[in-house]
Tab-separated table of C-alpha atoms in Angstrom:
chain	number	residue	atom	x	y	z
A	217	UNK	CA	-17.641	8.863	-26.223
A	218	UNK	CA	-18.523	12.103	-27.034
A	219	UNK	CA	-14.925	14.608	-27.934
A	220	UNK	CA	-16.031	17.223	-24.986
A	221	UNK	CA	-15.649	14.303	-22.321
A	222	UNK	CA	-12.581	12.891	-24.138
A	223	UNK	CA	-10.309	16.697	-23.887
A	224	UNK	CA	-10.411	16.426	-19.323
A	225	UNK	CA	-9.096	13.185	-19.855
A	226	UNK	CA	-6.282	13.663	-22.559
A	227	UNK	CA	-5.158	16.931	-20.683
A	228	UNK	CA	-5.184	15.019	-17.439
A	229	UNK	CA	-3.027	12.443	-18.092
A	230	UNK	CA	-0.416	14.417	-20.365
A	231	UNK	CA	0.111	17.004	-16.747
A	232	UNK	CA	1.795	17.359	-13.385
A	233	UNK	CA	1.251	14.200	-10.423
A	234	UNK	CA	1.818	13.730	-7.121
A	235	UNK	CA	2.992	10.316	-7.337
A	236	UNK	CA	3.129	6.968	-5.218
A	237	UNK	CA	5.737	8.359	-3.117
A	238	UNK	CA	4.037	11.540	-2.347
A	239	UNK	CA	2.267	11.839	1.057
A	240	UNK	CA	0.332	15.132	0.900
A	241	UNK	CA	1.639	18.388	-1.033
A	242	UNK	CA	0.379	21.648	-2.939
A	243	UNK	CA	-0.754	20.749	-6.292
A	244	UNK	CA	-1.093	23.837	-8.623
A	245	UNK	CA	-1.361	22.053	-11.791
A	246	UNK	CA	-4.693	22.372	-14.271
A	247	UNK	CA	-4.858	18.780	-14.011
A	248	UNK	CA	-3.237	15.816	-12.690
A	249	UNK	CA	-3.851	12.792	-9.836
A	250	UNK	CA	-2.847	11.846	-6.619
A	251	UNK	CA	-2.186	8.342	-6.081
A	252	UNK	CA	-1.403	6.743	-2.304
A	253	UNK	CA	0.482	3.070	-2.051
A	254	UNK	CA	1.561	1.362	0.786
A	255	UNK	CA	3.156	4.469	2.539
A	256	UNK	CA	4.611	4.832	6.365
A	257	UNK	CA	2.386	7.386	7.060
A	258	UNK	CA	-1.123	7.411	8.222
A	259	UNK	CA	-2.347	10.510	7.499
A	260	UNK	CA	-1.690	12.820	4.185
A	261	UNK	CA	-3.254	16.421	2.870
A	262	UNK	CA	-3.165	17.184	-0.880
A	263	UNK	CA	-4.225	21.142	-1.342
A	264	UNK	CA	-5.093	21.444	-4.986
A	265	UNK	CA	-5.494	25.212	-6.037
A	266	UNK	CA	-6.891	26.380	-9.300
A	267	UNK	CA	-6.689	30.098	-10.934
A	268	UNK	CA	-9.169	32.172	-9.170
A	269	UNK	CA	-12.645	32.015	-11.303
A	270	UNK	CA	-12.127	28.154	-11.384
A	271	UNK	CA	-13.515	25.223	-9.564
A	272	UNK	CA	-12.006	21.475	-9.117
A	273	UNK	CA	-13.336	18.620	-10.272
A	274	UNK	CA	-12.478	15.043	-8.380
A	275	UNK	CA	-12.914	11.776	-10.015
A	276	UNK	CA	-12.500	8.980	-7.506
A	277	UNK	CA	-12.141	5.830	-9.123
A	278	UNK	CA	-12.999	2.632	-7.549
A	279	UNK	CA	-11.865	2.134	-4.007
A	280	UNK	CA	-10.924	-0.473	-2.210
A	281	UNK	CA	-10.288	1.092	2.001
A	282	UNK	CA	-11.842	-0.719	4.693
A	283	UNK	CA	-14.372	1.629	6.567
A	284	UNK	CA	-13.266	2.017	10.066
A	285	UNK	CA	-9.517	1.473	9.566
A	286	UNK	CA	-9.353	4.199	6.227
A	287	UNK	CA	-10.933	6.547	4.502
A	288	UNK	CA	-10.505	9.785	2.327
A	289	UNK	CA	-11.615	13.195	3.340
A	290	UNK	CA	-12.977	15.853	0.735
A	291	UNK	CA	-13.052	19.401	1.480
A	292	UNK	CA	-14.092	22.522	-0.221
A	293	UNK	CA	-12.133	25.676	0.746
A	294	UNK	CA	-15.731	27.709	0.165
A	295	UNK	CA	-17.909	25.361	2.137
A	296	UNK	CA	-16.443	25.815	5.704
A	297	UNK	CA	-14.882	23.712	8.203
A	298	UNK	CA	-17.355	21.626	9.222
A	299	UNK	CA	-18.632	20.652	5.712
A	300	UNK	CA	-16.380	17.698	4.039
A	301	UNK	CA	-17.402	13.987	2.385
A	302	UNK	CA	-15.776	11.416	3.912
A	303	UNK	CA	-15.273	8.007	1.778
A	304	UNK	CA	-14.279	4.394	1.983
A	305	UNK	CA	-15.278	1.117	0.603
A	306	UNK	CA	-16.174	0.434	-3.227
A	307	UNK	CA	-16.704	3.902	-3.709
A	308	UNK	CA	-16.482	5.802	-7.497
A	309	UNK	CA	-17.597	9.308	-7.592
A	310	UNK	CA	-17.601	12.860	-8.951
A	311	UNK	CA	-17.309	15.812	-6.710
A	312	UNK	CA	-16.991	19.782	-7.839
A	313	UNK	CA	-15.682	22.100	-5.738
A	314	UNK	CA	-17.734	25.461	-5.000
A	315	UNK	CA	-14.000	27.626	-5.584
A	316	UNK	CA	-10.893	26.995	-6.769
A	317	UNK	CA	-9.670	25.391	-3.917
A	318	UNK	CA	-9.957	21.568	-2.384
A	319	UNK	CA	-8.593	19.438	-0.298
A	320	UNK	CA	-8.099	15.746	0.054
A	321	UNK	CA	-6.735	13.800	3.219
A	322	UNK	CA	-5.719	10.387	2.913
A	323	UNK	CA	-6.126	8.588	6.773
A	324	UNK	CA	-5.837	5.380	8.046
A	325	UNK	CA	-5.455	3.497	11.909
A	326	UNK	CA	-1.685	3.217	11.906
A	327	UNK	CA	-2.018	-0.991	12.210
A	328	UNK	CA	-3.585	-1.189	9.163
A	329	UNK	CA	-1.835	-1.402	5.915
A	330	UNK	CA	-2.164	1.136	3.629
A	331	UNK	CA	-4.594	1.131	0.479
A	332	UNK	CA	-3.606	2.064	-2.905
A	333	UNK	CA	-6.387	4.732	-4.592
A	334	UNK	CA	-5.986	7.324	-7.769
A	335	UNK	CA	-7.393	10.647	-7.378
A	336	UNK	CA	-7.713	12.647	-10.896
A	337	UNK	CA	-8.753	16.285	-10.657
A	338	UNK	CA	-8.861	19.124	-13.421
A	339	UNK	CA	-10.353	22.925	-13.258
A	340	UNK	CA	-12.771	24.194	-15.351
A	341	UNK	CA	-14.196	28.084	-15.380
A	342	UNK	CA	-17.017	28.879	-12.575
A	343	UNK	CA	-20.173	28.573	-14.474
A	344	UNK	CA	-18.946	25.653	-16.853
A	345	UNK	CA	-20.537	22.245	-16.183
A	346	UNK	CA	-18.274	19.007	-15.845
């Protein structure tokens, strides 16, 4: 592992959460995750918000919703309404935000139990790569 990959990682996990019991919220932190587990409610928004000259990074890791009963929603404050990823299945990925704000919605058919996933996210400067 190379030690510019390893510093996202150490700051992530040693800052601010929302946590299992956390459906939705406003997450100002430089880094942190949002992590979902078998919750009442069927549909939660996370806003993350960065310092302005900063963009998000989202690492997905594995996860396990059933298409059609659950998903996640990404969305990029800069990229409109009507441009978002959607997600379920065995998905893993990397998204970066176009500005330093994001959101991510968390929805599933309210008789279908809820999925656990884990969301980390951290800012970097416009211009930097991930």
């Amino acid at each position: 592992m190379k030690l510019g990959s390893a510093i996202p990682w150490a700051l992530l996990l040693s800052t601010g959460e929302a946590g299992s019991d956390d459906c939705g919220g406003f997450l100002k932190n430089y880094s942190g995750w949002i992590s979902y587990y078998k919750a009442l409610m069927t549909n939660c928004v996370w806003t993350i918000e960065m310092k302005p000259g900063h963009k998000i990074i989202l690492q997905i890791l594995p996860l396990n919703l059933t298409c059609g009963k659950e998903y996640l929603e990404v969305r990029d404050q800069r990229a409109g309404p009507d441009n978002f990823l959607k997600v379920c299945g065995g998905t893993t990925f990397v998204y970066q935000s176009s500005s330093n704000v994001a959101t991510v919605k968390y929805s599933r058919d309210s008789h279908h139990p809820a999925s656990s996933f884990n969301v980390y996210f951290y800012g970097i400067p416009q211009g930097a790569k991930a």
